PDB file of C-alpha atoms and ligand atoms in Angstrom:
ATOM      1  CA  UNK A 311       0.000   0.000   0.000  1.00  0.00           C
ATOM      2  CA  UNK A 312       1.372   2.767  -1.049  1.00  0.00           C
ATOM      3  CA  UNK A 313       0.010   5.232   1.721  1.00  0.00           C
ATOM      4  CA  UNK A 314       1.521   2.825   4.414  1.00  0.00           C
ATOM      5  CA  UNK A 315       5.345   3.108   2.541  1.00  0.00           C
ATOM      6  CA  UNK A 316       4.979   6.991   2.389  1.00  0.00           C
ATOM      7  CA  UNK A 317       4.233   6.901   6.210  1.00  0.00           C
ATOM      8  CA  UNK A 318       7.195   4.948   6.779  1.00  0.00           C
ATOM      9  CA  UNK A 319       9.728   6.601   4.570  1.00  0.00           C
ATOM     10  CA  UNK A 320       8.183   9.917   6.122  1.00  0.00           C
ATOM     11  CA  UNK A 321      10.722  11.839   8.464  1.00  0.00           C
ATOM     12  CA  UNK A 322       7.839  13.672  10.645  1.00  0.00           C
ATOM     13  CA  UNK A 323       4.486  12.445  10.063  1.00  0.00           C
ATOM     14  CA  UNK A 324       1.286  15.066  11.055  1.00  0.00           C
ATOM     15  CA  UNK A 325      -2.761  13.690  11.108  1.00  0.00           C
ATOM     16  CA  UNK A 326      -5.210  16.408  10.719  1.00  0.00           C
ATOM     17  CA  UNK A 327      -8.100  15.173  11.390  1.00  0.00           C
ATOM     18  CA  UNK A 328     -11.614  16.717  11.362  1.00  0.00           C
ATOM     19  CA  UNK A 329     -15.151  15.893  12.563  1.00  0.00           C
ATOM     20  CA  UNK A 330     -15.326  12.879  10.191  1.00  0.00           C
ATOM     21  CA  UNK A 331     -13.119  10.505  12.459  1.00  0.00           C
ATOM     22  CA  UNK A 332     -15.513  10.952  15.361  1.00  0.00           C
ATOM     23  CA  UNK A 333     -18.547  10.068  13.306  1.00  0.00           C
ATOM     24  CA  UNK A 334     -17.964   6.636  14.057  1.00  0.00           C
ATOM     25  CA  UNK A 335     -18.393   6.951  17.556  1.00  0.00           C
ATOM     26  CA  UNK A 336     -21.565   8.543  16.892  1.00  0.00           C
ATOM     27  CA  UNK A 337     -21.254  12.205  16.743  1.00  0.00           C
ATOM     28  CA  UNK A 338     -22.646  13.465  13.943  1.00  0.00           C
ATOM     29  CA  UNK A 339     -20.295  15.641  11.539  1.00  0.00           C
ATOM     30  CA  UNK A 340     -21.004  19.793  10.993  1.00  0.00           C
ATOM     31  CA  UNK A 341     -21.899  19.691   7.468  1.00  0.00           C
ATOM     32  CA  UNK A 342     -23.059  16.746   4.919  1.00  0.00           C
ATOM     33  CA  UNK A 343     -25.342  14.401   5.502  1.00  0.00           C
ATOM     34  CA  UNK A 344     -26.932  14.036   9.528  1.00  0.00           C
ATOM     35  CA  UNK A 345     -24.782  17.505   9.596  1.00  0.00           C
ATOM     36  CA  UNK A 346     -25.654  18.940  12.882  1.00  0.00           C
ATOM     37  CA  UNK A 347     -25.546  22.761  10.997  1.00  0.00           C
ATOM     38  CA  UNK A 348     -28.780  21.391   8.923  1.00  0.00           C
ATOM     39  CA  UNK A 349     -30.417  20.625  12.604  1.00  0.00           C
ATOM     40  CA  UNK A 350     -29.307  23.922  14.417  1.00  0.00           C
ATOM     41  CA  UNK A 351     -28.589  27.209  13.765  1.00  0.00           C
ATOM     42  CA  UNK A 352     -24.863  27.881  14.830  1.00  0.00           C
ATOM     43  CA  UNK A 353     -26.104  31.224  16.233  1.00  0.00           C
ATOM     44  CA  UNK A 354     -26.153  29.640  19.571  1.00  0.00           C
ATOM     45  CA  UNK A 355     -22.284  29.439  19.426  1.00  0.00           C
ATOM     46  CA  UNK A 356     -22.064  32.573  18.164  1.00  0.00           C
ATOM     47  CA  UNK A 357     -19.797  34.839  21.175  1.00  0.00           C
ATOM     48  CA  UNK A 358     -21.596  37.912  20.576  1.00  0.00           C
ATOM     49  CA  UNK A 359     -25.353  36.302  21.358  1.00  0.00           C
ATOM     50  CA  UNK A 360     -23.958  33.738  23.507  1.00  0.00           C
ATOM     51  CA  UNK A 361     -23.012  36.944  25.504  1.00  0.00           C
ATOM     52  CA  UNK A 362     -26.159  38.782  24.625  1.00  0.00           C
ATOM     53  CA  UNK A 363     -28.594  35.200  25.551  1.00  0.00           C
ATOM     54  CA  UNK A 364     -26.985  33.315  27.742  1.00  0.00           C
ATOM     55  CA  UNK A 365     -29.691  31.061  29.023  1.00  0.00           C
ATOM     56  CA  UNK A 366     -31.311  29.650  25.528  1.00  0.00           C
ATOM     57  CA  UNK A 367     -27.792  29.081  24.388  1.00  0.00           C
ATOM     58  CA  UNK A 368     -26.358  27.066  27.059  1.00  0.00           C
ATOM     59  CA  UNK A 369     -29.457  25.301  27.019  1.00  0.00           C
ATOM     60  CA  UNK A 370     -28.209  24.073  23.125  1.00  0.00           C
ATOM     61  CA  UNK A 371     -24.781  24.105  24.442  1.00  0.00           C
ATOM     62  CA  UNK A 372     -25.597  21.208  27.329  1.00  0.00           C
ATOM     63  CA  UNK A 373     -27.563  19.243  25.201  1.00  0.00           C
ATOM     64  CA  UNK A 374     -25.530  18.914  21.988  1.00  0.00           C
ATOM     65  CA  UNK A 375     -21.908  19.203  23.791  1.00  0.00           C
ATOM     66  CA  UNK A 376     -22.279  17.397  26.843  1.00  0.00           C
ATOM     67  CA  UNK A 377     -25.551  15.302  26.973  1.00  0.00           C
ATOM     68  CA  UNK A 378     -25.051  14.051  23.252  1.00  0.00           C
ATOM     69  CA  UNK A 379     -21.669  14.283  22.572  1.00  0.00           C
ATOM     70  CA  UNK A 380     -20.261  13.497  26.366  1.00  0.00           C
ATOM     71  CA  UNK A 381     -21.134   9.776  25.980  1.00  0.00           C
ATOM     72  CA  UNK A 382     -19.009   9.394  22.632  1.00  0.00           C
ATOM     73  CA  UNK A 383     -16.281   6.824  23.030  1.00  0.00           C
ATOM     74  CA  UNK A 384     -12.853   6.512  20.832  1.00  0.00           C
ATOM     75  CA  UNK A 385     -12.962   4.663  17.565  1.00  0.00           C
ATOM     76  CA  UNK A 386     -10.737   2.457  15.717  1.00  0.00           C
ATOM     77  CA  UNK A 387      -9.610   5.667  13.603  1.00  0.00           C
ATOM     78  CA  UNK A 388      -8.550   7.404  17.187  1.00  0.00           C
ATOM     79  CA  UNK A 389      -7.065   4.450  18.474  1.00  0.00           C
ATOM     80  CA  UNK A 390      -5.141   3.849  15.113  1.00  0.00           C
ATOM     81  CA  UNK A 391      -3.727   7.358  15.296  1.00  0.00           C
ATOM     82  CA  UNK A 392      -2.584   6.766  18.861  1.00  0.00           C
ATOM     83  CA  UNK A 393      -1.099   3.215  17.934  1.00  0.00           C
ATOM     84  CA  UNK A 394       1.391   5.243  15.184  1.00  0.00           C
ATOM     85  CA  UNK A 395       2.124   7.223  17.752  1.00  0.00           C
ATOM     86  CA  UNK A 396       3.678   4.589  19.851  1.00  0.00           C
ATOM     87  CA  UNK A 397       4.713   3.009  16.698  1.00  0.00           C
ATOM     88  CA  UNK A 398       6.712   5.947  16.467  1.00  0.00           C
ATOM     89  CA  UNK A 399       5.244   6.889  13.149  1.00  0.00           C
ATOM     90  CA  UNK A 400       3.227   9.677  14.185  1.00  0.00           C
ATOM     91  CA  UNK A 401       4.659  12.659  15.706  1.00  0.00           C
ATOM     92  CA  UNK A 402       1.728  15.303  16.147  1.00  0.00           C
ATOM     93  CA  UNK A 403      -1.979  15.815  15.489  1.00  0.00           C
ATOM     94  CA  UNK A 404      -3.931  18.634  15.176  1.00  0.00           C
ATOM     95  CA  UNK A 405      -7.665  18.028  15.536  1.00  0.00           C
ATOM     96  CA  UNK A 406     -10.447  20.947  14.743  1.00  0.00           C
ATOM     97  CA  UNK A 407     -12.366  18.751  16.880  1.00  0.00           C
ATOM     98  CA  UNK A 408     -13.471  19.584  20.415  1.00  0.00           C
ATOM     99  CA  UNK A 409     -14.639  16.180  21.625  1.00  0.00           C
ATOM    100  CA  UNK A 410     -11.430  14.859  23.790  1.00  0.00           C
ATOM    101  CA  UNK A 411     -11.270  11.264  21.646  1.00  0.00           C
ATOM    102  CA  UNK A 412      -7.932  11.574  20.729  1.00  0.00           C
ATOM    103  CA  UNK A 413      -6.887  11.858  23.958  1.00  0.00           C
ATOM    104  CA  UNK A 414      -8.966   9.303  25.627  1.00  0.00           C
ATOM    105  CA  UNK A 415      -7.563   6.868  22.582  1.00  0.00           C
ATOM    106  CA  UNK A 416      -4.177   7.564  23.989  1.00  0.00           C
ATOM    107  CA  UNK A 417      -2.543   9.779  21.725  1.00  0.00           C
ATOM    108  CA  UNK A 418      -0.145  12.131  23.735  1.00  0.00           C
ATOM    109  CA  UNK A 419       0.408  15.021  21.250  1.00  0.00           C
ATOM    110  CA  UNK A 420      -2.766  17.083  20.604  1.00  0.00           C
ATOM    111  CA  UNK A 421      -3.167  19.862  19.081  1.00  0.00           C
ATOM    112  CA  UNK A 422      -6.747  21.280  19.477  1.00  0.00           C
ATOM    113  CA  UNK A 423      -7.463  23.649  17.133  1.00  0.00           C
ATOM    114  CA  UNK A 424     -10.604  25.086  17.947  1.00  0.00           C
ATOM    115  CA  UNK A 425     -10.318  24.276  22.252  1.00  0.00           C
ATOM    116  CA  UNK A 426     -12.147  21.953  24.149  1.00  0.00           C
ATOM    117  CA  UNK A 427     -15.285  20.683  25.278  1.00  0.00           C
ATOM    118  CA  UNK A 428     -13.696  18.549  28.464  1.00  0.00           C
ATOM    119  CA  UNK A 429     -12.725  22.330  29.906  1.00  0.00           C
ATOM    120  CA  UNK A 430     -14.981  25.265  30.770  1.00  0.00           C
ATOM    121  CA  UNK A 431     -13.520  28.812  31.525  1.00  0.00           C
ATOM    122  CA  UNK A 432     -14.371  32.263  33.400  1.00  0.00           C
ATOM    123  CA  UNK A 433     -14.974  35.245  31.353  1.00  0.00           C
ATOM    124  CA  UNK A 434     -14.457  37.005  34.440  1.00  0.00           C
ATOM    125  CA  UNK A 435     -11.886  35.761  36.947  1.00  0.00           C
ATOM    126  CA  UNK A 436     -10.422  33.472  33.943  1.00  0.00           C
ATOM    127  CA  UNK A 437     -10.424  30.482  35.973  1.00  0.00           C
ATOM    128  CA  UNK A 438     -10.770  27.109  33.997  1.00  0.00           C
ATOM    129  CA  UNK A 439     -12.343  24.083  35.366  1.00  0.00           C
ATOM    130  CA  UNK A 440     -12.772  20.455  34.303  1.00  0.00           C
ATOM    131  CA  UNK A 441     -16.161  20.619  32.502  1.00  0.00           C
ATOM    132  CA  UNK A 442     -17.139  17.530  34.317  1.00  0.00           C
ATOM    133  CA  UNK A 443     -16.603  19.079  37.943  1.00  0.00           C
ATOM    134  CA  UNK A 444     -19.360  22.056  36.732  1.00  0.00           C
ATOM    135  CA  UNK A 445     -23.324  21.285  37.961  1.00  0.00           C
ATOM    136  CA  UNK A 446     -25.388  22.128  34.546  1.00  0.00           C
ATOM    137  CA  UNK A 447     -28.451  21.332  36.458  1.00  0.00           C
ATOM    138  CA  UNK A 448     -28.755  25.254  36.498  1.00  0.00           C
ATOM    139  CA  UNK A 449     -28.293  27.354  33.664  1.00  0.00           C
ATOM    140  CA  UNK A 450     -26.152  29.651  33.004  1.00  0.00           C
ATOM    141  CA  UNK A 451     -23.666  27.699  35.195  1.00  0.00           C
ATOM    142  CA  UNK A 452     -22.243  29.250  38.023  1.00  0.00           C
ATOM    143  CA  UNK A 453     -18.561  30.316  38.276  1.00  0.00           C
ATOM    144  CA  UNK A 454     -17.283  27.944  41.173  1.00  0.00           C
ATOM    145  CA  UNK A 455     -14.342  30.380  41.762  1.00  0.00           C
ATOM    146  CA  UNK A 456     -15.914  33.852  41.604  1.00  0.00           C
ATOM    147  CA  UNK A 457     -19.755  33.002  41.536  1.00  0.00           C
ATOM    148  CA  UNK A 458     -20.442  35.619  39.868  1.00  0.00           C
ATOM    149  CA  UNK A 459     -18.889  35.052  36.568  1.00  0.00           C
ATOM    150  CA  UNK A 460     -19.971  34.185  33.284  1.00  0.00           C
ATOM    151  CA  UNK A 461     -18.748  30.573  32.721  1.00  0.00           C
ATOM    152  CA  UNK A 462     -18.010  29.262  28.843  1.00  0.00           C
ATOM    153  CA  UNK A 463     -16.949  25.764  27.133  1.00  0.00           C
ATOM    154  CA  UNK A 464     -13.178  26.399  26.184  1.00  0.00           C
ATOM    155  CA  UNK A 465     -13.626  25.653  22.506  1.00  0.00           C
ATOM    156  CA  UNK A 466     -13.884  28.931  20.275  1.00  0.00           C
ATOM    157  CA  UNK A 467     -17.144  30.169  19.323  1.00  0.00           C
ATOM    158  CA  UNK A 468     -17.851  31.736  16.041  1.00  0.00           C
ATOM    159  CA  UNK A 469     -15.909  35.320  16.081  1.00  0.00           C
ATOM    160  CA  UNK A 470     -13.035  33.922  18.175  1.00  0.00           C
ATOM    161  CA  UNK A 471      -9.714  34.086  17.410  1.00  0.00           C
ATOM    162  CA  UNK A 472      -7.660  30.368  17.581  1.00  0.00           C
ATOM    163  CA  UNK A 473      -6.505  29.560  20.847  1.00  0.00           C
ATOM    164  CA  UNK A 474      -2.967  29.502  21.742  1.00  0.00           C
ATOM    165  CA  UNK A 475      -0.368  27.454  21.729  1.00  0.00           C
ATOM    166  CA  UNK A 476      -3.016  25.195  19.823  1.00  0.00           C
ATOM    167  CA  UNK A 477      -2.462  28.058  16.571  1.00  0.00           C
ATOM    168  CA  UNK A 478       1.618  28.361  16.660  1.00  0.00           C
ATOM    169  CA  UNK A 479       2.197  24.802  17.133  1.00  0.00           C
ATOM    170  CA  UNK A 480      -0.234  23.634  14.611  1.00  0.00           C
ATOM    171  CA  UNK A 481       0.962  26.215  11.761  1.00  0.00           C
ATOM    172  CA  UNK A 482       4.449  24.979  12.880  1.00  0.00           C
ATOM    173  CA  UNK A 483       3.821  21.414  12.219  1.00  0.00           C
ATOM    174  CA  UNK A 484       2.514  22.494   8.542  1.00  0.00           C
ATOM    175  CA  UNK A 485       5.978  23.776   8.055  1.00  0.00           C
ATOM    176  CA  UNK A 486       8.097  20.896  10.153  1.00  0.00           C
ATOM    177  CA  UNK A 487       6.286  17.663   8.957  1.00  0.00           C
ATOM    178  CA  UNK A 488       6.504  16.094   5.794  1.00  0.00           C
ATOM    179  CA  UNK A 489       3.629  14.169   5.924  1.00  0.00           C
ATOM    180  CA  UNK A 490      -0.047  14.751   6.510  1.00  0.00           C
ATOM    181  CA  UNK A 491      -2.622  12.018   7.153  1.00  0.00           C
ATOM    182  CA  UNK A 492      -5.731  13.978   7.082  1.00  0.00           C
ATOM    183  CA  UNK A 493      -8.423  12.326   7.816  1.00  0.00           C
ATOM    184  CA  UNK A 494     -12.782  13.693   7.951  1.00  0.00           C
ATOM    185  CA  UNK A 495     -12.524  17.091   7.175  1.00  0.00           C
ATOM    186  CA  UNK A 496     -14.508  18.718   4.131  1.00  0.00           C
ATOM    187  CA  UNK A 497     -11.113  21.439   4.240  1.00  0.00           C
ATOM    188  CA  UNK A 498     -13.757  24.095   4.083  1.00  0.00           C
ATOM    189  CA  UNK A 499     -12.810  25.963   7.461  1.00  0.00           C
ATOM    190  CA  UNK A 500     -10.358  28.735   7.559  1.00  0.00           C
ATOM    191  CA  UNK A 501      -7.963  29.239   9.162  1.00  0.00           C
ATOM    192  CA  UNK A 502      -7.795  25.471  10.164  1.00  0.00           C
ATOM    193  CA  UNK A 503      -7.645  24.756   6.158  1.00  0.00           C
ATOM    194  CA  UNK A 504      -5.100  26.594   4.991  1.00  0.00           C
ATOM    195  CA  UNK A 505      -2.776  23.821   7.509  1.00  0.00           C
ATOM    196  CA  UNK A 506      -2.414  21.075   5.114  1.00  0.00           C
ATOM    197  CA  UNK A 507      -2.258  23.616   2.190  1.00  0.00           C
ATOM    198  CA  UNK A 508       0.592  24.794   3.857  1.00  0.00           C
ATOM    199  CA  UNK A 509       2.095  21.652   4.574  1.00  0.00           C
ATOM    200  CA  UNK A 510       1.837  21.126   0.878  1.00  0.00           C
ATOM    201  CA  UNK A 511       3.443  24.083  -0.236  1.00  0.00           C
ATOM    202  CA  UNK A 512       6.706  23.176   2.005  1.00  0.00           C
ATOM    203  CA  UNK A 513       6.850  19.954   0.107  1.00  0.00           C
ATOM    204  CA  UNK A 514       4.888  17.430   1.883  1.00  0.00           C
ATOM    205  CA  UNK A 515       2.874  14.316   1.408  1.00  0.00           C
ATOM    206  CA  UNK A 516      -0.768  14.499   1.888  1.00  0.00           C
ATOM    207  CA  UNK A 517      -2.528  11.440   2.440  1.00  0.00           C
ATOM    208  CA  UNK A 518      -6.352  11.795   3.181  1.00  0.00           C
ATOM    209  CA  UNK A 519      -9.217   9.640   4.255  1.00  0.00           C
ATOM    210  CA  UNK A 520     -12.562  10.492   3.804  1.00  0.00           C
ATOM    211  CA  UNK A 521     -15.608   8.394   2.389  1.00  0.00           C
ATOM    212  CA  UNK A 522     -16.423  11.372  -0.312  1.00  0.00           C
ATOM    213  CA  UNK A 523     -13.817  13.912  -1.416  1.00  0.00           C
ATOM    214  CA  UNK A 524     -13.601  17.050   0.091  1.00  0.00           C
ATOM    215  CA  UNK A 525     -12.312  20.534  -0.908  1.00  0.00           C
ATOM    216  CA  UNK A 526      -8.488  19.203  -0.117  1.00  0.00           C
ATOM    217  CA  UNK A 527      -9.037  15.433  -2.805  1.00  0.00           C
ATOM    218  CA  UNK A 528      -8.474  17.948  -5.991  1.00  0.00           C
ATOM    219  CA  UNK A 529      -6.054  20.410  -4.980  1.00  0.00           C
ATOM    220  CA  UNK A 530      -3.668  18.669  -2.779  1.00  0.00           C
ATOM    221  CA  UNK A 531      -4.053  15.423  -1.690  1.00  0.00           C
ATOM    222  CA  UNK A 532      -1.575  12.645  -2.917  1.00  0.00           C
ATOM    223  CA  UNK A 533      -2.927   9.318  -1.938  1.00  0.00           C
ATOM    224  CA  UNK A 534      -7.013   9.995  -1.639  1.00  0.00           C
ATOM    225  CA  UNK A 535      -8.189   6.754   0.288  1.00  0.00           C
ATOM    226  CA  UNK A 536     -12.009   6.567  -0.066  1.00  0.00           C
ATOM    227  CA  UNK A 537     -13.704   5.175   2.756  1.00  0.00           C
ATOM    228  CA  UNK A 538     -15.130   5.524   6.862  1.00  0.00           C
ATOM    229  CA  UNK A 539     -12.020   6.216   8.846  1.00  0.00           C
ATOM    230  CA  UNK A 540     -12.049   3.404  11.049  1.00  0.00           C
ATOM    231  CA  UNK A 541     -12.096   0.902   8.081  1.00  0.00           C
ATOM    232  CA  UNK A 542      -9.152   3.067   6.492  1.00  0.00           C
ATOM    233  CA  UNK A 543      -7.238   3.372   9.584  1.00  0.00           C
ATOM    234  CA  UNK A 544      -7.360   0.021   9.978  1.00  0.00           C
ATOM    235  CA  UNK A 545      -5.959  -1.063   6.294  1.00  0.00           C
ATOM    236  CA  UNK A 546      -3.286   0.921   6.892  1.00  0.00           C
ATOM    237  CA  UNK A 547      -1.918  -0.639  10.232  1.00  0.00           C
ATOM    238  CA  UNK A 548      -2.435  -3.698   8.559  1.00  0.00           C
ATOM    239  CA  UNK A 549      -0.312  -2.531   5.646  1.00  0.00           C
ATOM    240  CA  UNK A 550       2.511  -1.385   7.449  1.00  0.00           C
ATOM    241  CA  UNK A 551       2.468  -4.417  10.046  1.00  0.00           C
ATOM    242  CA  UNK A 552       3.280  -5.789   6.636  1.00  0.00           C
ATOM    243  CA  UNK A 553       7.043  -6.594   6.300  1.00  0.00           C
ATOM    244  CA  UNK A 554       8.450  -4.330   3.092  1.00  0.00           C
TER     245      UNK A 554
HETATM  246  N1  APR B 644     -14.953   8.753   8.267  1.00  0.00           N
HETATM  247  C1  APR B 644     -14.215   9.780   7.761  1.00  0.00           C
HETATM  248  N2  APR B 644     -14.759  10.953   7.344  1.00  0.00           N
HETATM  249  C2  APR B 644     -16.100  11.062   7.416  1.00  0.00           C
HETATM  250  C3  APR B 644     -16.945  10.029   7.913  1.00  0.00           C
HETATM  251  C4  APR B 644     -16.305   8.833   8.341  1.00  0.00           C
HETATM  252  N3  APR B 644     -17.020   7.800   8.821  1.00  0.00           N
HETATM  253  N4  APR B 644     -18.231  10.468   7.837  1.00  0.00           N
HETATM  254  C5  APR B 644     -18.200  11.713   7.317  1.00  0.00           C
HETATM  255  N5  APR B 644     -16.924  12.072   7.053  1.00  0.00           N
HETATM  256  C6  APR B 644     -16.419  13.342   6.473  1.00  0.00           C
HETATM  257  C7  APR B 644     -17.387  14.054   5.578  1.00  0.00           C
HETATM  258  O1  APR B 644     -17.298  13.544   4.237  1.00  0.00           O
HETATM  259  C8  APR B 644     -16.862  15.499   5.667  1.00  0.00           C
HETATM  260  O2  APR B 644     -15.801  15.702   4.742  1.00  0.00           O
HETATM  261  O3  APR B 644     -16.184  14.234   7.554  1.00  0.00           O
HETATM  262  C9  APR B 644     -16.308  15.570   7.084  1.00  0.00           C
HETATM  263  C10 APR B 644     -17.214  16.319   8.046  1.00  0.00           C
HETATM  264  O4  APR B 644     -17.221  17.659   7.629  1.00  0.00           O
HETATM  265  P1  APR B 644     -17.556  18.788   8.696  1.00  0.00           P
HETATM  266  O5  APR B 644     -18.731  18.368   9.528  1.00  0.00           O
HETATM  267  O6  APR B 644     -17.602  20.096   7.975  1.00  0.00           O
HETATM  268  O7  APR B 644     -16.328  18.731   9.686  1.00  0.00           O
HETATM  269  P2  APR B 644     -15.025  19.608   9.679  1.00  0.00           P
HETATM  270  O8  APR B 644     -14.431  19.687   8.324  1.00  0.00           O
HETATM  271  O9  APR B 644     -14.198  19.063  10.775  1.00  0.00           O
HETATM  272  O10 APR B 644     -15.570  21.049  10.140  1.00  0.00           O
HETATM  273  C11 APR B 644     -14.595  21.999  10.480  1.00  0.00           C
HETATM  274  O11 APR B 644     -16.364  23.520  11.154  1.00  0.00           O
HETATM  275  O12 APR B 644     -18.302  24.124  12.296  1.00  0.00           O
HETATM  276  C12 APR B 644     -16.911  24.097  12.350  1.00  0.00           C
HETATM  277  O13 APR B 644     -15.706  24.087  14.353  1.00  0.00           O
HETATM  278  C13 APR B 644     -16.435  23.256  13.505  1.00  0.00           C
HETATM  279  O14 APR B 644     -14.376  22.008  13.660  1.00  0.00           O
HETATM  280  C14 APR B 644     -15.513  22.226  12.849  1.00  0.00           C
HETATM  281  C15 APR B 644     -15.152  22.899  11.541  1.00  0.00           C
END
């Protein structure tokens, strides 16, 4: 396979991976079919009338982010990422995904584009807290530091800018690596987009997985593999198990 030799003759090997991978662990993708965008208006992540309405948005927040999508479980696409990592064949992901999988897959380098779900923050004292240590009983949440304050998830809403060091270490990565297994993502997105665009205009390798093309299959990818992630992922373990 030739996807599995490129990994292995890569130097530094980067997955970019979008909300595609988790779809197999049933949380439905952004846009496409089941999107969650044709369901709900995004305007309930939007800062400005998150700040504005607090109440009706958390109420979309809790349900979609942490009643729905808190019970989602790793894949065999998350734990294949995290096995190259120990394999030594991965050195660094960067996810525009909010959903903690990687990490609970065991992959150790994460770059989170767009934040977190698993952390909630202060607008007011800046504390952060572990989302799961927050009562949504009552909403909006209370602040358990200052009381007072306005408490958020810690992934960016619509008209906020990319969190650091999530921003300089992933645009680093699109300069350092030269290899990109990106994997879910219709490459629509800016600024997260423009990563493995970069990545290809410093020369490197762009493998993707995805079951229909996306805006990246006919301007830069390489090696397109068609298909659900985990059945992907899983070909190319096998292939590189393979002895050459
Ligand atoms: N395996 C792999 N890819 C899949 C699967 C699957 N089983 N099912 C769907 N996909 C692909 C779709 O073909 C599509 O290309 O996943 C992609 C999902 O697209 P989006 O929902 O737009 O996800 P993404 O590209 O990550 O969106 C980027 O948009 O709304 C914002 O912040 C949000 O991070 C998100 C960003």
């Amino acid at each position: 396979m030739l996807a599995a030799k490129a990994i292995k003759a890569a130097r530094r090997v980067c997955a970019f991976t979008g909300a595609g991978i988790s779809v197999e662990s049933g949380i439905p993708p952004f846009r496409g079919p089941g999107g969650l965008w044709k369901k709900y208006n995004p305007d309930f992540i939007e800062i400005d009338n998150f700040l504005a309405r607090p109440e009706p948005c958390w109420r979309l927040i809790r349900e979609i982010f942490y009643d729905f999508f808190g019970k989602a479980r790793p894949n065999a696409a998350h734990t294949g990422l995290a096995r190259l990592e120990q394999m030594n064949l991965l050195q660094s992901l960067i996810t525009q995904n909010i959903d903690n999988l990687h990490q609970m897959a065991g992959s150790s380098v994460v770059h989170e584009f767009h934040g977190t779900a698993g952390r909630m923050i202060c607008l007011d004292c800046h504390e952060s807290f572990a989302a799961e240590s927050i009562d949504l009983t009552v909403l909006p949440p209370e602040c358990p530091n200052c009381s007072i304050g306005r408490l958020k998830p810690d992934f960016i809403f619509f008209g906020e800018a990319i969190p650091e060091p999530a921003a300089t270490n992933s645009f680093a990565e699109a300069e350092l690596s030269d290899l990109f297994l990106v994997i879910g993502t219709t490459g629509e997105v800016m600024p997260a987009c423009m990563i493995p665009v970069m990545a290809k205009q410093n020369g490197a390798v762009i493998i993707e997985i995805n079951p229909q093309p996306s805006a990246f299959t006919p301007t830069i990818t390489d090696i397109f593999l068609q298909g659900p992630a985990t059945q992907m992922v899983n070909n190319l373990l096998t292939a590189i198990d393979k002895p050459d």
